[in-house]
Amino acid sequence: ADGSRGMFLDKASGSRDSPGFVVWSEVKKDPGRKGLVRDSSRMKRHQRCIEKLLRSYNDDPSRLLDIARSCIVFEDIDGLIACLRDIASDENVVIERIKNRYRPDYQSSETAGYRDVCINLRVVTNEAMGLGAELHVCEVQLLLLQFIQLKTTGSHERYRKARNQRGK
């Protein structure tokens, strides 16, 4: 996020339906501002993990790759692409899968119009290996600001209903 003007949720501005964002490189310059960045790392709820295992993954937990997840927001596609390149070239990261929901042929009706680039990755630093965490897969969503501004509590609920009707 640092070299690509990536943004994170800002505790000090916005609301649940209209969140505010802060550019990470600006936060890094002022350590006192780190407390303003809302922890965007969310764990998937147990009930949803079980639903996905049963509905989508034929009871195979190795396919559940988004238990730990976070998002980085960008004002434009150039910033998103720069961040994706930075992640892909980081020797401390192993990318397991990339879903590009911005592809022109992507069927956005399957996600109620929602689009992102979703990266499932592992962190393989010495520290991660020392903790035995290098095999843990987490998800990082790269989003354009225009899409996240459309994502409200109501729109997410519509997405959940559509997903549940499809049995996913």
Backbone as JSON Lines, residues from 0, in Angstrom:
{"i":0,"aa":"A","n":[0.83,-1.2,0.0],"ca":[0.0,0.0,0.0],"c":[0.87,1.25,0.0]}
{"i":1,"aa":"D","n":[2.06,1.14,0.52],"ca":[2.92,2.31,0.72],"c":[3.26,3.0,-0.6]}
{"i":2,"aa":"G","n":[3.72,2.26,-1.58],"ca":[4.17,2.86,-2.83],"c":[3.07,3.06,-3.85]}
{"i":3,"aa":"S","n":[1.84,2.7,-3.53],"ca":[0.76,2.75,-4.51],"c":[-0.4,3.65,-4.09]}
{"i":4,"aa":"R","n":[-0.19,4.43,-3.04],"ca":[-1.22,5.32,-2.49],"c":[-2.44,4.55,-2.02]}
{"i":5,"aa":"G","n":[-2.2,3.33,-1.53],"ca":[-3.28,2.51,-0.98],"c":[-3.84,3.12,0.29]}
{"i":6,"aa":"M","n":[-5.13,2.95,0.48],"ca":[-5.82,3.55,1.62],"c":[-6.46,2.48,2.49]}
{"i":7,"aa":"F","n":[-6.61,2.82,3.76],"ca":[-7.27,1.94,4.73],"c":[-8.4,2.71,5.39]}
{"i":8,"aa":"L","n":[-9.31,1.98,6.0],"ca":[-10.42,2.62,6.71],"c":[-9.89,3.52,7.81]}
{"i":9,"aa":"D","n":[-10.51,4.66,7.96],"ca":[-10.09,5.68,8.92],"c":[-11.12,5.76,10.05]}
{"i":10,"aa":"K","n":[-10.67,5.55,11.27],"ca":[-11.56,5.6,12.44],"c":[-12.17,6.99,12.64]}
{"i":11,"aa":"A","n":[-11.43,8.01,12.25],"ca":[-11.82,9.38,12.58],"c":[-12.84,9.98,11.62]}
{"i":12,"aa":"S","n":[-13.06,9.37,10.48],"ca":[-13.99,9.97,9.53],"c":[-14.93,8.92,8.95]}
{"i":13,"aa":"G","n":[-16.05,9.38,8.46],"ca":[-17.01,8.51,7.81],"c":[-17.9,7.78,8.79]}
{"i":14,"aa":"S","n":[-18.73,6.92,8.22],"ca":[-19.67,6.11,8.99],"c":[-19.69,4.72,8.4]}
{"i":15,"aa":"R","n":[-20.51,3.84,8.97],"ca":[-20.57,2.46,8.47],"c":[-21.0,2.42,7.01]}
{"i":16,"aa":"D","n":[-21.99,3.23,6.64],"ca":[-22.48,3.23,5.27],"c":[-21.7,4.16,4.34]}
{"i":17,"aa":"S","n":[-20.88,5.03,4.9],"ca":[-20.08,5.96,4.1],"c":[-18.71,6.12,4.76]}
{"i":18,"aa":"P","n":[-17.87,5.1,4.62],"ca":[-16.59,5.1,5.34],"c":[-15.61,6.15,4.81]}
{"i":19,"aa":"G","n":[-14.72,6.58,5.7],"ca":[-13.63,7.46,5.32],"c":[-12.35,6.64,5.2]}
{"i":20,"aa":"F","n":[-11.38,7.17,4.47],"ca":[-10.14,6.44,4.23],"c":[-8.94,7.34,4.46]}
{"i":21,"aa":"V","n":[-7.81,6.71,4.77],"ca":[-6.57,7.43,4.98],"c":[-5.47,6.72,4.18]}
{"i":22,"aa":"V","n":[-4.65,7.52,3.49],"ca":[-3.56,6.97,2.66],"c":[-2.46,6.46,3.58]}
{"i":23,"aa":"W","n":[-2.04,5.21,3.38],"ca":[-1.08,4.57,4.27],"c":[0.25,5.3,4.33]}
{"i":24,"aa":"S","n":[0.75,5.79,3.19],"ca":[2.05,6.47,3.19],"c":[2.01,7.72,4.07]}
{"i":25,"aa":"E","n":[0.87,8.38,4.17],"ca":[0.74,9.55,5.05],"c":[0.71,9.14,6.51]}
{"i":26,"aa":"V","n":[0.1,8.01,6.81],"ca":[0.04,7.5,8.18],"c":[1.44,7.12,8.65]}
{"i":27,"aa":"K","n":[2.23,6.5,7.77],"ca":[3.58,6.06,8.13],"c":[4.48,7.22,8.54]}
{"i":28,"aa":"K","n":[4.24,8.39,7.97],"ca":[5.06,9.56,8.28],"c":[4.83,10.05,9.71]}
{"i":29,"aa":"D","n":[3.67,9.76,10.26],"ca":[3.29,10.24,11.59],"c":[2.83,9.06,12.44]}
{"i":30,"aa":"P","n":[3.73,8.46,13.24],"ca":[3.37,7.28,14.03],"c":[2.14,7.48,14.91]}
{"i":31,"aa":"G","n":[1.86,8.72,15.31],"ca":[0.68,8.98,16.13],"c":[-0.62,8.75,15.39]}
{"i":32,"aa":"R","n":[-0.56,8.76,14.06],"ca":[-1.77,8.56,13.25],"c":[-2.12,7.09,13.06]}
{"i":33,"aa":"K","n":[-1.19,6.17,13.4],"ca":[-1.47,4.75,13.19],"c":[-2.72,4.3,13.94]}
{"i":34,"aa":"G","n":[-2.99,4.94,15.06],"ca":[-4.2,4.61,15.82],"c":[-5.48,5.01,15.12]}
{"i":35,"aa":"L","n":[-5.37,5.85,14.08],"ca":[-6.55,6.27,13.33],"c":[-6.98,5.25,12.29]}
{"i":36,"aa":"V","n":[-6.07,4.35,11.95],"ca":[-6.39,3.35,10.94],"c":[-7.21,2.25,11.6]}
{"i":37,"aa":"R","n":[-8.41,2.08,11.1],"ca":[-9.28,1.04,11.62],"c":[-8.71,-0.31,11.22]}
{"i":38,"aa":"D","n":[-8.67,-1.23,12.16],"ca":[-8.17,-2.57,11.87],"c":[-9.11,-3.21,10.86]}
{"i":39,"aa":"S","n":[-8.63,-3.33,9.64],"ca":[-9.48,-3.88,8.59],"c":[-9.32,-5.39,8.45]}
{"i":40,"aa":"S","n":[-8.48,-5.98,9.28],"ca":[-8.31,-7.44,9.24],"c":[-9.46,-8.07,10.01]}
{"i":41,"aa":"R","n":[-10.33,-8.69,9.27],"ca":[-11.49,-9.31,9.89],"c":[-11.39,-10.82,9.72]}
{"i":42,"aa":"M","n":[-11.81,-11.52,10.74],"ca":[-11.88,-12.97,10.65],"c":[-13.28,-13.35,10.19]}
{"i":43,"aa":"K","n":[-13.34,-14.3,9.28],"ca":[-14.64,-14.79,8.83],"c":[-15.31,-15.48,10.01]}
{"i":44,"aa":"R","n":[-16.59,-15.26,10.16],"ca":[-17.34,-15.85,11.28],"c":[-17.45,-17.36,11.1]}
{"i":45,"aa":"H","n":[-17.5,-18.06,12.23],"ca":[-17.55,-19.53,12.21],"c":[-18.71,-20.04,11.38]}
{"i":46,"aa":"Q","n":[-19.89,-19.44,11.55],"ca":[-21.07,-19.91,10.81],"c":[-20.84,-19.83,9.3]}
{"i":47,"aa":"R","n":[-20.24,-18.74,8.83],"ca":[-19.99,-18.59,7.4],"c":[-18.93,-19.57,6.92]}
{"i":48,"aa":"C","n":[-17.92,-19.85,7.74],"ca":[-16.91,-20.86,7.38],"c":[-17.57,-22.22,7.16]}
{"i":49,"aa":"I","n":[-18.44,-22.58,8.07],"ca":[-19.13,-23.88,7.96],"c":[-20.02,-23.89,6.73]}
{"i":50,"aa":"E","n":[-20.75,-22.79,6.47],"ca":[-21.59,-22.71,5.26],"c":[-20.75,-22.94,4.01]}
{"i":51,"aa":"K","n":[-19.61,-22.24,3.9],"ca":[-18.77,-22.39,2.72],"c":[-18.23,-23.81,2.58]}
{"i":52,"aa":"L","n":[-17.82,-24.4,3.7],"ca":[-17.32,-25.77,3.65],"c":[-18.37,-26.72,3.09]}
{"i":53,"aa":"L","n":[-19.59,-26.59,3.57],"ca":[-20.65,-27.5,3.16],"c":[-21.2,-27.18,1.78]}
{"i":54,"aa":"R","n":[-21.44,-25.9,1.48],"ca":[-22.08,-25.52,0.22],"c":[-21.13,-25.51,-0.97]}
{"i":55,"aa":"S","n":[-19.92,-25.05,-0.75],"ca":[-19.04,-24.78,-1.89],"c":[-17.82,-25.67,-1.98]}
{"i":56,"aa":"Y","n":[-17.35,-26.2,-0.85],"ca":[-16.05,-26.87,-0.85],"c":[-16.12,-28.35,-0.52]}
{"i":57,"aa":"N","n":[-17.29,-28.94,-0.58],"ca":[-17.44,-30.38,-0.37],"c":[-16.72,-30.85,0.89]}
{"i":58,"aa":"D","n":[-16.85,-30.05,1.95],"ca":[-16.29,-30.39,3.26],"c":[-14.76,-30.48,3.27]}
{"i":59,"aa":"D","n":[-14.11,-29.74,2.36],"ca":[-12.65,-29.74,2.27],"c":[-12.1,-28.43,2.83]}
{"i":60,"aa":"P","n":[-11.63,-28.42,4.09],"ca":[-11.18,-27.17,4.71],"c":[-9.94,-26.56,4.05]}
{"i":61,"aa":"S","n":[-9.19,-27.33,3.28],"ca":[-8.0,-26.78,2.62],"c":[-8.38,-25.74,1.56]}
{"i":62,"aa":"R","n":[-9.65,-25.72,1.15],"ca":[-10.1,-24.77,0.13],"c":[-10.6,-23.46,0.73]}
{"i":63,"aa":"L","n":[-10.71,-23.39,2.04],"ca":[-11.2,-22.19,2.73],"c":[-10.02,-21.23,2.92]}
{"i":64,"aa":"L","n":[-9.89,-20.27,2.01],"ca":[-8.69,-19.43,1.95],"c":[-8.92,-18.0,2.42]}
{"i":65,"aa":"D","n":[-10.07,-17.71,2.97],"ca":[-10.33,-16.31,3.33],"c":[-10.82,-16.14,4.76]}
{"i":66,"aa":"I","n":[-10.31,-16.97,5.66],"ca":[-10.7,-16.84,7.07],"c":[-10.18,-15.51,7.62]}
{"i":67,"aa":"A","n":[-8.92,-15.19,7.34],"ca":[-8.35,-13.89,7.72],"c":[-8.3,-13.04,6.47]}
{"i":68,"aa":"R","n":[-8.84,-11.82,6.55],"ca":[-8.92,-11.0,5.34],"c":[-8.78,-9.52,5.67]}
{"i":69,"aa":"S","n":[-8.34,-8.79,4.65],"ca":[-8.17,-7.35,4.79],"c":[-8.4,-6.72,3.43]}
{"i":70,"aa":"C","n":[-8.52,-5.4,3.4],"ca":[-8.68,-4.74,2.1],"c":[-7.85,-3.47,2.04]}
{"i":71,"aa":"I","n":[-7.43,-3.16,0.82],"ca":[-6.71,-1.92,0.53],"c":[-7.51,-1.24,-0.58]}
{"i":72,"aa":"V","n":[-7.74,0.05,-0.43],"ca":[-8.58,0.81,-1.35],"c":[-7.72,1.78,-2.16]}
{"i":73,"aa":"F","n":[-8.08,1.95,-3.44],"ca":[-7.31,2.81,-4.35],"c":[-8.24,3.77,-5.08]}
{"i":74,"aa":"E","n":[-7.72,4.96,-5.35],"ca":[-8.51,5.94,-6.09],"c":[-8.6,5.59,-7.57]}
{"i":75,"aa":"D","n":[-7.61,4.87,-8.09],"ca":[-7.63,4.54,-9.51],"c":[-7.0,3.17,-9.75]}
{"i":76,"aa":"I","n":[-7.21,2.66,-10.94],"ca":[-6.73,1.33,-11.3],"c":[-5.21,1.27,-11.33]}
{"i":77,"aa":"D","n":[-4.54,2.39,-11.63],"ca":[-3.07,2.4,-11.66],"c":[-2.5,2.09,-10.28]}
{"i":78,"aa":"G","n":[-3.08,2.66,-9.23],"ca":[-2.64,2.37,-7.87],"c":[-2.86,0.92,-7.51]}
{"i":79,"aa":"L","n":[-4.01,0.39,-7.9],"ca":[-4.32,-1.02,-7.63],"c":[-3.31,-1.93,-8.32]}
{"i":80,"aa":"I","n":[-3.01,-1.65,-9.58],"ca":[-2.05,-2.47,-10.33],"c":[-0.66,-2.37,-9.71]}
{"i":81,"aa":"A","n":[-0.26,-1.17,-9.29],"ca":[1.05,-0.99,-8.65],"c":[1.14,-1.82,-7.38]}
{"i":82,"aa":"C","n":[0.08,-1.83,-6.59],"ca":[0.08,-2.62,-5.35],"c":[0.15,-4.11,-5.66]}
{"i":83,"aa":"L","n":[-0.61,-4.55,-6.66],"ca":[-0.58,-5.96,-7.05],"c":[0.83,-6.36,-7.48]}
{"i":84,"aa":"R","n":[1.49,-5.51,-8.23],"ca":[2.88,-5.79,-8.65],"c":[3.81,-5.86,-7.45]}
{"i":85,"aa":"D","n":[3.63,-4.93,-6.49],"ca":[4.47,-4.94,-5.29],"c":[4.28,-6.23,-4.5]}
{"i":86,"aa":"I","n":[3.05,-6.66,-4.35],"ca":[2.78,-7.9,-3.61],"c":[3.39,-9.09,-4.35]}
{"i":87,"aa":"A","n":[3.19,-9.14,-5.67],"ca":[3.69,-10.27,-6.46],"c":[5.22,-10.35,-6.45]}
{"i":88,"aa":"S","n":[5.9,-9.22,-6.32],"ca":[7.36,-9.23,-6.34],"c":[7.98,-9.33,-4.95]}
{"i":89,"aa":"D","n":[7.18,-9.38,-3.91],"ca":[7.69,-9.45,-2.54],"c":[8.15,-10.87,-2.23]}
{"i":90,"aa":"E","n":[9.44,-11.02,-1.92],"ca":[9.99,-12.36,-1.65],"c":[9.46,-12.97,-0.36]}
{"i":91,"aa":"N","n":[8.82,-12.18,0.48],"ca":[8.24,-12.69,1.72],"c":[6.79,-13.13,1.57]}
{"i":92,"aa":"V","n":[6.29,-13.11,0.34],"ca":[4.9,-13.45,0.07],"c":[4.84,-14.55,-0.99]}
{"i":93,"aa":"V","n":[3.98,-15.54,-0.75],"ca":[3.67,-16.56,-1.75],"c":[2.2,-16.4,-2.11]}
{"i":94,"aa":"I","n":[1.93,-16.11,-3.38],"ca":[0.55,-15.96,-3.83],"c":[0.0,-17.34,-4.19]}
{"i":95,"aa":"E","n":[-1.11,-17.68,-3.58],"ca":[-1.76,-18.96,-3.84],"c":[-2.81,-18.85,-4.95]}
{"i":96,"aa":"R","n":[-3.49,-17.69,-5.01],"ca":[-4.56,-17.53,-6.0],"c":[-4.87,-16.04,-6.15]}
{"i":97,"aa":"I","n":[-5.25,-15.65,-7.36],"ca":[-5.74,-14.29,-7.61],"c":[-7.06,-14.41,-8.35]}
{"i":98,"aa":"K","n":[-8.08,-13.72,-7.85],"ca":[-9.37,-13.6,-8.54],"c":[-9.49,-12.15,-9.0]}
{"i":99,"aa":"N","n":[-9.59,-11.95,-10.3],"ca":[-9.72,-10.61,-10.85],"c":[-11.17,-10.37,-11.25]}
{"i":100,"aa":"R","n":[-11.92,-9.75,-10.37],"ca":[-13.32,-9.48,-10.64],"c":[-13.51,-8.17,-11.43]}
{"i":101,"aa":"Y","n":[-12.41,-7.57,-11.89],"ca":[-12.5,-6.41,-12.79],"c":[-12.36,-6.84,-14.25]}
{"i":102,"aa":"R","n":[-12.12,-8.12,-14.5],"ca":[-11.99,-8.6,-15.88],"c":[-13.25,-8.24,-16.67]}
{"i":103,"aa":"P","n":[-13.11,-7.87,-17.93],"ca":[-14.29,-7.54,-18.74],"c":[-15.28,-8.71,-18.87]}
{"i":104,"aa":"D","n":[-14.77,-9.94,-18.86],"ca":[-15.66,-11.1,-19.02],"c":[-16.2,-11.63,-17.69]}
{"i":105,"aa":"Y","n":[-15.88,-10.96,-16.59],"ca":[-16.38,-11.41,-15.28],"c":[-17.88,-11.17,-15.2]}
{"i":106,"aa":"Q","n":[-18.61,-12.17,-14.75],"ca":[-20.06,-12.08,-14.61],"c":[-20.4,-11.41,-13.28]}
{"i":107,"aa":"S","n":[-20.47,-10.08,-13.28],"ca":[-20.69,-9.34,-12.04],"c":[-22.06,-9.61,-11.44]}
{"i":108,"aa":"S","n":[-22.97,-10.19,-12.2],"ca":[-24.29,-10.53,-11.65],"c":[-24.16,-11.59,-10.55]}
{"i":109,"aa":"E","n":[-23.08,-12.37,-10.58],"ca":[-22.87,-13.4,-9.56],"c":[-22.53,-12.79,-8.2]}
{"i":110,"aa":"T","n":[-22.06,-11.55,-8.19],"ca":[-21.68,-10.89,-6.93],"c":[-22.44,-9.59,-6.74]}
{"i":111,"aa":"A","n":[-23.64,-9.51,-7.3],"ca":[-24.51,-8.33,-7.17],"c":[-23.78,-7.05,-7.59]}
{"i":112,"aa":"G","n":[-22.92,-7.15,-8.61],"ca":[-22.2,-6.0,-9.13],"c":[-20.87,-5.71,-8.44]}
{"i":113,"aa":"Y","n":[-20.59,-6.41,-7.36],"ca":[-19.36,-6.18,-6.59],"c":[-18.15,-6.63,-7.41]}
{"i":114,"aa":"R","n":[-17.09,-5.84,-7.37],"ca":[-15.86,-6.18,-8.08],"c":[-14.66,-5.84,-7.22]}
{"i":115,"aa":"D","n":[-13.62,-6.66,-7.33],"ca":[-12.35,-6.41,-6.66],"c":[-11.3,-7.31,-7.28]}
{"i":116,"aa":"V","n":[-10.07,-7.17,-6.83],"ca":[-9.02,-8.15,-7.1],"c":[-8.76,-8.8,-5.75]}
{"i":117,"aa":"C","n":[-8.94,-10.09,-5.69],"ca":[-8.83,-10.83,-4.44],"c":[-7.58,-11.71,-4.5]}
{"i":118,"aa":"I","n":[-6.66,-11.48,-3.58],"ca":[-5.4,-12.22,-3.55],"c":[-5.39,-13.11,-2.31]}
{"i":119,"aa":"N","n":[-5.19,-14.4,-2.51],"ca":[-4.98,-15.32,-1.39],"c":[-3.48,-15.56,-1.32]}
{"i":120,"aa":"L","n":[-2.9,-15.25,-0.17],"ca":[-1.44,-15.31,-0.06],"c":[-1.0,-15.86,1.29]}
{"i":121,"aa":"R","n":[0.29,-16.23,1.31],"ca":[0.93,-16.65,2.56],"c":[2.13,-15.75,2.81]}
{"i":122,"aa":"V","n":[2.35,-15.4,4.06],"ca":[3.53,-14.63,4.45],"c":[4.58,-15.63,4.92]}
{"i":123,"aa":"V","n":[5.77,-15.59,4.32],"ca":[6.79,-16.6,4.59],"c":[8.07,-15.97,5.15]}
{"i":124,"aa":"T","n":[7.91,-15.0,6.02],"ca":[9.07,-14.39,6.68],"c":[9.63,-15.35,7.72]}
{"i":125,"aa":"N","n":[10.84,-15.07,8.19],"ca":[11.42,-15.88,9.27],"c":[10.53,-15.86,10.5]}
{"i":126,"aa":"E","n":[9.97,-14.69,10.79],"ca":[9.07,-14.58,11.95],"c":[7.84,-15.48,11.78]}
{"i":127,"aa":"A","n":[7.24,-15.47,10.59],"ca":[6.07,-16.32,10.34],"c":[6.45,-17.8,10.48]}
{"i":128,"aa":"M","n":[7.61,-18.16,9.94],"ca":[8.05,-19.55,10.04],"c":[8.33,-19.93,11.49]}
{"i":129,"aa":"G","n":[8.9,-19.01,12.26],"ca":[9.16,-19.27,13.68],"c":[7.88,-19.51,14.46]}
{"i":130,"aa":"L","n":[6.8,-18.89,14.02],"ca":[5.5,-19.07,14.68],"c":[4.71,-20.23,14.09]}
{"i":131,"aa":"G","n":[5.23,-20.83,13.02],"ca":[4.5,-21.91,12.35],"c":[3.31,-21.39,11.55]}
{"i":132,"aa":"A","n":[3.37,-20.12,11.14],"ca":[2.24,-19.5,10.45],"c":[2.45,-19.37,8.94]}
{"i":133,"aa":"E","n":[3.56,-19.87,8.43],"ca":[3.86,-19.67,7.01],"c":[2.93,-20.44,6.07]}
{"i":134,"aa":"L","n":[2.17,-21.4,6.59],"ca":[1.22,-22.14,5.77],"c":[-0.18,-21.54,5.82]}
{"i":135,"aa":"H","n":[-0.39,-20.56,6.69],"ca":[-1.69,-19.93,6.83],"c":[-1.96,-19.03,5.62]}
{"i":136,"aa":"V","n":[-3.1,-19.22,4.98],"ca":[-3.48,-18.42,3.82],"c":[-4.44,-17.32,4.27]}
{"i":137,"aa":"C","n":[-4.16,-16.11,3.85],"ca":[-5.08,-15.0,4.15],"c":[-5.49,-14.34,2.84]}
{"i":138,"aa":"E","n":[-6.49,-13.48,2.93],"ca":[-7.03,-12.83,1.75],"c":[-6.81,-11.32,1.85]}
{"i":139,"aa":"V","n":[-6.36,-10.74,0.75],"ca":[-6.25,-9.28,0.64],"c":[-7.1,-8.87,-0.56]}
{"i":140,"aa":"Q","n":[-8.08,-8.02,-0.29],"ca":[-8.94,-7.5,-1.36],"c":[-8.41,-6.14,-1.78]}
{"i":141,"aa":"L","n":[-8.21,-5.97,-3.08],"ca":[-7.8,-4.67,-3.64],"c":[-9.04,-4.09,-4.31]}
{"i":142,"aa":"L","n":[-9.47,-2.92,-3.81],"ca":[-10.74,-2.33,-4.24],"c":[-10.54,-0.92,-4.77]}
{"i":143,"aa":"L","n":[-11.34,-0.57,-5.75],"ca":[-11.38,0.82,-6.2],"c":[-12.35,1.59,-5.32]}
{"i":144,"aa":"L","n":[-11.99,2.82,-5.02],"ca":[-12.79,3.66,-4.13],"c":[-14.24,3.77,-4.6]}
{"i":145,"aa":"Q","n":[-14.46,3.88,-5.92],"ca":[-15.82,4.01,-6.43],"c":[-16.68,2.81,-6.04]}
{"i":146,"aa":"F","n":[-16.1,1.62,-6.04],"ca":[-16.87,0.42,-5.7],"c":[-17.15,0.35,-4.21]}
{"i":147,"aa":"I","n":[-16.17,0.69,-3.4],"ca":[-16.4,0.59,-1.95],"c":[-17.38,1.67,-1.49]}
{"i":148,"aa":"Q","n":[-17.44,2.8,-2.18],"ca":[-18.41,3.82,-1.83],"c":[-19.83,3.36,-2.12]}
{"i":149,"aa":"L","n":[-19.99,2.44,-3.05],"ca":[-21.31,1.88,-3.36],"c":[-21.69,0.75,-2.42]}
{"i":150,"aa":"K","n":[-20.69,0.22,-1.73],"ca":[-20.9,-0.93,-0.85],"c":[-21.44,-0.43,0.49]}
{"i":151,"aa":"T","n":[-22.72,-0.61,0.7],"ca":[-23.36,-0.2,1.95],"c":[-23.86,-1.43,2.67]}
{"i":152,"aa":"T","n":[-24.37,-1.23,3.86],"ca":[-24.96,-2.34,4.6],"c":[-26.06,-2.99,3.77]}
{"i":153,"aa":"G","n":[-26.91,-2.19,3.13],"ca":[-28.0,-2.71,2.32],"c":[-27.52,-3.49,1.12]}
{"i":154,"aa":"S","n":[-26.5,-2.98,0.42],"ca":[-26.01,-3.69,-0.76],"c":[-25.33,-4.99,-0.38]}
{"i":155,"aa":"H","n":[-24.63,-5.01,0.75],"ca":[-24.0,-6.25,1.18],"c":[-25.06,-7.28,1.56]}
{"i":156,"aa":"E","n":[-26.14,-6.83,2.16],"ca":[-27.23,-7.75,2.5],"c":[-27.85,-8.34,1.24]}
{"i":157,"aa":"R","n":[-28.01,-7.52,0.18],"ca":[-28.54,-8.04,-1.09],"c":[-27.59,-9.08,-1.67]}
{"i":158,"aa":"Y","n":[-26.28,-8.81,-1.59],"ca":[-25.28,-9.77,-2.07],"c":[-25.4,-11.08,-1.29]}
{"i":159,"aa":"R","n":[-25.52,-11.0,0.03],"ca":[-25.63,-12.21,0.85],"c":[-26.87,-13.01,0.48]}
{"i":160,"aa":"K","n":[-27.98,-12.34,0.25],"ca":[-29.22,-13.04,-0.14],"c":[-29.04,-13.73,-1.49]}
{"i":161,"aa":"A","n":[-28.44,-13.03,-2.45],"ca":[-28.21,-13.62,-3.78],"c":[-27.27,-14.82,-3.67]}
{"i":162,"aa":"R","n":[-26.23,-14.7,-2.87],"ca":[-25.27,-15.8,-2.67],"c":[-25.97,-17.0,-2.04]}
{"i":163,"aa":"N","n":[-26.79,-16.74,-1.04],"ca":[-27.5,-17.83,-0.36],"c":[-28.5,-18.51,-1.29]}
{"i":164,"aa":"Q","n":[-29.14,-17.74,-2.17],"ca":[-30.07,-18.34,-3.13],"c":[-29.33,-19.25,-4.11]}
{"i":165,"aa":"R","n":[-28.1,-18.88,-4.44],"ca":[-27.3,-19.73,-5.33],"c":[-26.69,-20.91,-4.6]}
{"i":166,"aa":"G","n":[-26.77,-20.88,-3.27],"ca":[-26.21,-21.98,-2.47],"c":[-24.7,-21.95,-2.4]}
{"i":167,"aa":"K","n":[-24.1,-20.77,-2.39],"ca":[-22.63,-20.63,-2.34],"c":[-22.18,-20.24,-0.96]}
